[in-house]
CSV table of C-alpha atoms in Angstrom, one decimal:
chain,number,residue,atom,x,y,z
A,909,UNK,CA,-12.6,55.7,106.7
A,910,UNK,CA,-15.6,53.7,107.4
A,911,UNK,CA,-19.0,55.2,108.6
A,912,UNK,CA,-21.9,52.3,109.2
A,913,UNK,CA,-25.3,53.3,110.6
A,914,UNK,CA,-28.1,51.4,111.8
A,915,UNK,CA,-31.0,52.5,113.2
A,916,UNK,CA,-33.1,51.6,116.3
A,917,UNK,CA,-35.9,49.5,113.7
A,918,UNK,CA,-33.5,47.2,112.5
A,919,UNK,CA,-34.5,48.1,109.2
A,920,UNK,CA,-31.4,49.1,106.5
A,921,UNK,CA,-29.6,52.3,106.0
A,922,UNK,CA,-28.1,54.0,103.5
A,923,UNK,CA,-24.8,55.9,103.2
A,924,UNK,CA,-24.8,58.4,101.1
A,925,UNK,CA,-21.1,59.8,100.1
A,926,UNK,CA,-20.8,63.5,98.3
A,927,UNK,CA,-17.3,64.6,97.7
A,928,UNK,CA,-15.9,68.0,96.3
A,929,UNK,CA,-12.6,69.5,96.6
A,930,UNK,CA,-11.5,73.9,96.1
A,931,UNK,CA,-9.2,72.5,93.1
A,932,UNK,CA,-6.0,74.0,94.4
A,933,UNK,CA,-2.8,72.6,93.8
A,934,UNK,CA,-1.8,70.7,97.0
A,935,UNK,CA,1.2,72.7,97.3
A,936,UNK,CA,2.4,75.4,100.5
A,937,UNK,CA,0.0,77.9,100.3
A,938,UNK,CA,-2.8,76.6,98.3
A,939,UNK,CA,-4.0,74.1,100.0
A,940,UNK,CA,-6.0,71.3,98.5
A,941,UNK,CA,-9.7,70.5,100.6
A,942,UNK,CA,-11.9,67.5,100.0
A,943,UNK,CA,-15.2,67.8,102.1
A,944,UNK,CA,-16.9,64.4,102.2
A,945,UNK,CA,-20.5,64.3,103.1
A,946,UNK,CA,-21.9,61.1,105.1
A,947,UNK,CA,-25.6,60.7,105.1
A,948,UNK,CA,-27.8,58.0,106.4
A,949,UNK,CA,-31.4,57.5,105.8
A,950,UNK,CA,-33.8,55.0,106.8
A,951,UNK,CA,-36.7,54.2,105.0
A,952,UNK,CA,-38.9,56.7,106.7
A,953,UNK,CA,-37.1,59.3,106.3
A,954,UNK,CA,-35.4,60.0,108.8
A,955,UNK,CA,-31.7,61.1,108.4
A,956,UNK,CA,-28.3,62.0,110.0
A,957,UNK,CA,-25.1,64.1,108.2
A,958,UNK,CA,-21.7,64.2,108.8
A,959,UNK,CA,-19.1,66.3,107.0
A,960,UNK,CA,-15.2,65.1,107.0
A,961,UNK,CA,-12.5,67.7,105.6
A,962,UNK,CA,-9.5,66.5,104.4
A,963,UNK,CA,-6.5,69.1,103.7
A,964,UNK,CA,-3.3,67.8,101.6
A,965,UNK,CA,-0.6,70.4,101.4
A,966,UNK,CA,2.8,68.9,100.3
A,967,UNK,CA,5.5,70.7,101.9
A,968,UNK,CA,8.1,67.8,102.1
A,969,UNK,CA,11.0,67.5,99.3
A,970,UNK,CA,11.3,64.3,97.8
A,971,UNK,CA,13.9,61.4,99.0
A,972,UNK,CA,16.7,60.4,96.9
A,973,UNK,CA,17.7,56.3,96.8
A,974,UNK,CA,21.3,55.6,96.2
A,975,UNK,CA,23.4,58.1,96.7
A,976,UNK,CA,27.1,56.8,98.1
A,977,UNK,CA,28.8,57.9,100.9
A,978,UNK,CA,31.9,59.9,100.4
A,979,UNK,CA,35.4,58.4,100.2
A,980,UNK,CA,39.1,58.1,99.9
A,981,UNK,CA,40.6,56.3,96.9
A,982,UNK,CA,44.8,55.8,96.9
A,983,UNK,CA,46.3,54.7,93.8
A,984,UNK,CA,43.6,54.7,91.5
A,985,UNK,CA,40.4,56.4,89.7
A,986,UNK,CA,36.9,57.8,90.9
A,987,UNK,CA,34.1,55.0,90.7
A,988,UNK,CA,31.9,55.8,88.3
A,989,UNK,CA,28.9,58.2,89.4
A,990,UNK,CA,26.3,55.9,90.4
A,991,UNK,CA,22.6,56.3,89.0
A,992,UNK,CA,20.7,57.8,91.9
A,993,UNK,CA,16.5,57.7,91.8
A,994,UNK,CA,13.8,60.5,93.6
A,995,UNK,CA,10.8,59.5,94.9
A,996,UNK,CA,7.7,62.3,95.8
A,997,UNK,CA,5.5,60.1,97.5
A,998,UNK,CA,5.6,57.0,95.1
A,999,UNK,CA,5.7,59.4,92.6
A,1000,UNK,CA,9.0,59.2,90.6
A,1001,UNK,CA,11.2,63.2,90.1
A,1002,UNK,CA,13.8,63.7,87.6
A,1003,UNK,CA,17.1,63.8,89.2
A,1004,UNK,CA,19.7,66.4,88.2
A,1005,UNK,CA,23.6,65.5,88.5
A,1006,UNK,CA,26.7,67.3,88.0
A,1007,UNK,CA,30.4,66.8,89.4
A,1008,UNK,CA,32.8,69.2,89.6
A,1009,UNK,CA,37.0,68.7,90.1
A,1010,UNK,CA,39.7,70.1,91.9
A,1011,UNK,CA,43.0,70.4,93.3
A,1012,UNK,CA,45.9,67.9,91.6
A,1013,UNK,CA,46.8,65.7,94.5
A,1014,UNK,CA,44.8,64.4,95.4
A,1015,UNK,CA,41.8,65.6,92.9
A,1016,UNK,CA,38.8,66.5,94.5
A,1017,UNK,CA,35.3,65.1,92.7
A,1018,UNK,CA,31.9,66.7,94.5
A,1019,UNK,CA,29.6,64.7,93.0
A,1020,UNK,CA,25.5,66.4,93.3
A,1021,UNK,CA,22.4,64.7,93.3
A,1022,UNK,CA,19.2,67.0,93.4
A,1023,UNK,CA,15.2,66.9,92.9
A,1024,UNK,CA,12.6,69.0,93.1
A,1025,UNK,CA,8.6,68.3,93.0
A,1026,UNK,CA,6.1,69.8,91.4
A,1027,UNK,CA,5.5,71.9,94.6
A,1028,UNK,CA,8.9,73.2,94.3
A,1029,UNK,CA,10.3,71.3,97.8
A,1030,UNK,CA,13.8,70.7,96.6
A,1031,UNK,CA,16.8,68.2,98.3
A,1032,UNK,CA,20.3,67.7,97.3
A,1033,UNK,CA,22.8,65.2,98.6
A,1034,UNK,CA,26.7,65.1,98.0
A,1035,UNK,CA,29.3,62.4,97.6
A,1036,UNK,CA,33.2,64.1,97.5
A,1037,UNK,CA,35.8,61.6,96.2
A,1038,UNK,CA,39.2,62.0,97.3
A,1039,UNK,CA,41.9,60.5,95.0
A,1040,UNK,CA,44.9,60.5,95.6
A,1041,UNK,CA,48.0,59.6,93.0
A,1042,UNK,CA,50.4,56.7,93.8
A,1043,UNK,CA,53.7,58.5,92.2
């Protein structure tokens, strides 16, 4: 954001920038609030305020990168669980994986990917993997 002020003298102003915040966490429910305070002043004294509030609460999960699409494999094995990556925005989340199996023919793999931030948003995706036996 950009404030300029001039004044009717031509002479220069100055901007004047105060900023506090409540301290809260950011997350659903406690907000975090920045209140910015513009001021401009001449050199005689004259003045003029103006307050911006800026509220950041983070209720969106984070996105995963990479996860494959689910398939059907004849004759042959699973590919190999890929590494998938979680991003909170640009900020990196540890991703949790597990894979279960089932069923003999073909043999089911559910493959999950999930994240969660540090305001508890959470997102998991799933890959199943179909294989089915040549004999």
């Amino acid at each position: 954001t950009y404030i300029f002020a001039t004044e009717s003298c031509s002479l220069a102003a100055k901007i004047i920038l105060e900023q506090t915040n409540n301290g809260a966490s950011g997350c659903a429910g406690d907000p975090l609030i920045f209140v910015r305070t513009y001021q401009a002043l001449d050199v005689c004294g004259n003045f003029t305020n103006v307050v911006q509030t800026v509220t950041v609460e983070d209720d969106v999960p984070p996105m995963l990168y990479g996860v494959p699409a689910s398939t059907n494999i004849e004759c042959g094995l699973p590919p190999p669980a890929p590494t998938v990556t979680a991003d909170d925005c640009y900020r990196g989340s540890d991703v949790s994986f597990s894979e279960t199996t089932n069923g003999v023919n073909p043999v089911i793999y559910t493959r999950v990917w999930s994240a969660m931030d540090a305001c508890g948003n959470f997102i998991a995706a799933t890959q199943v993997v179909s294989v089915t036996s040549c004999e």
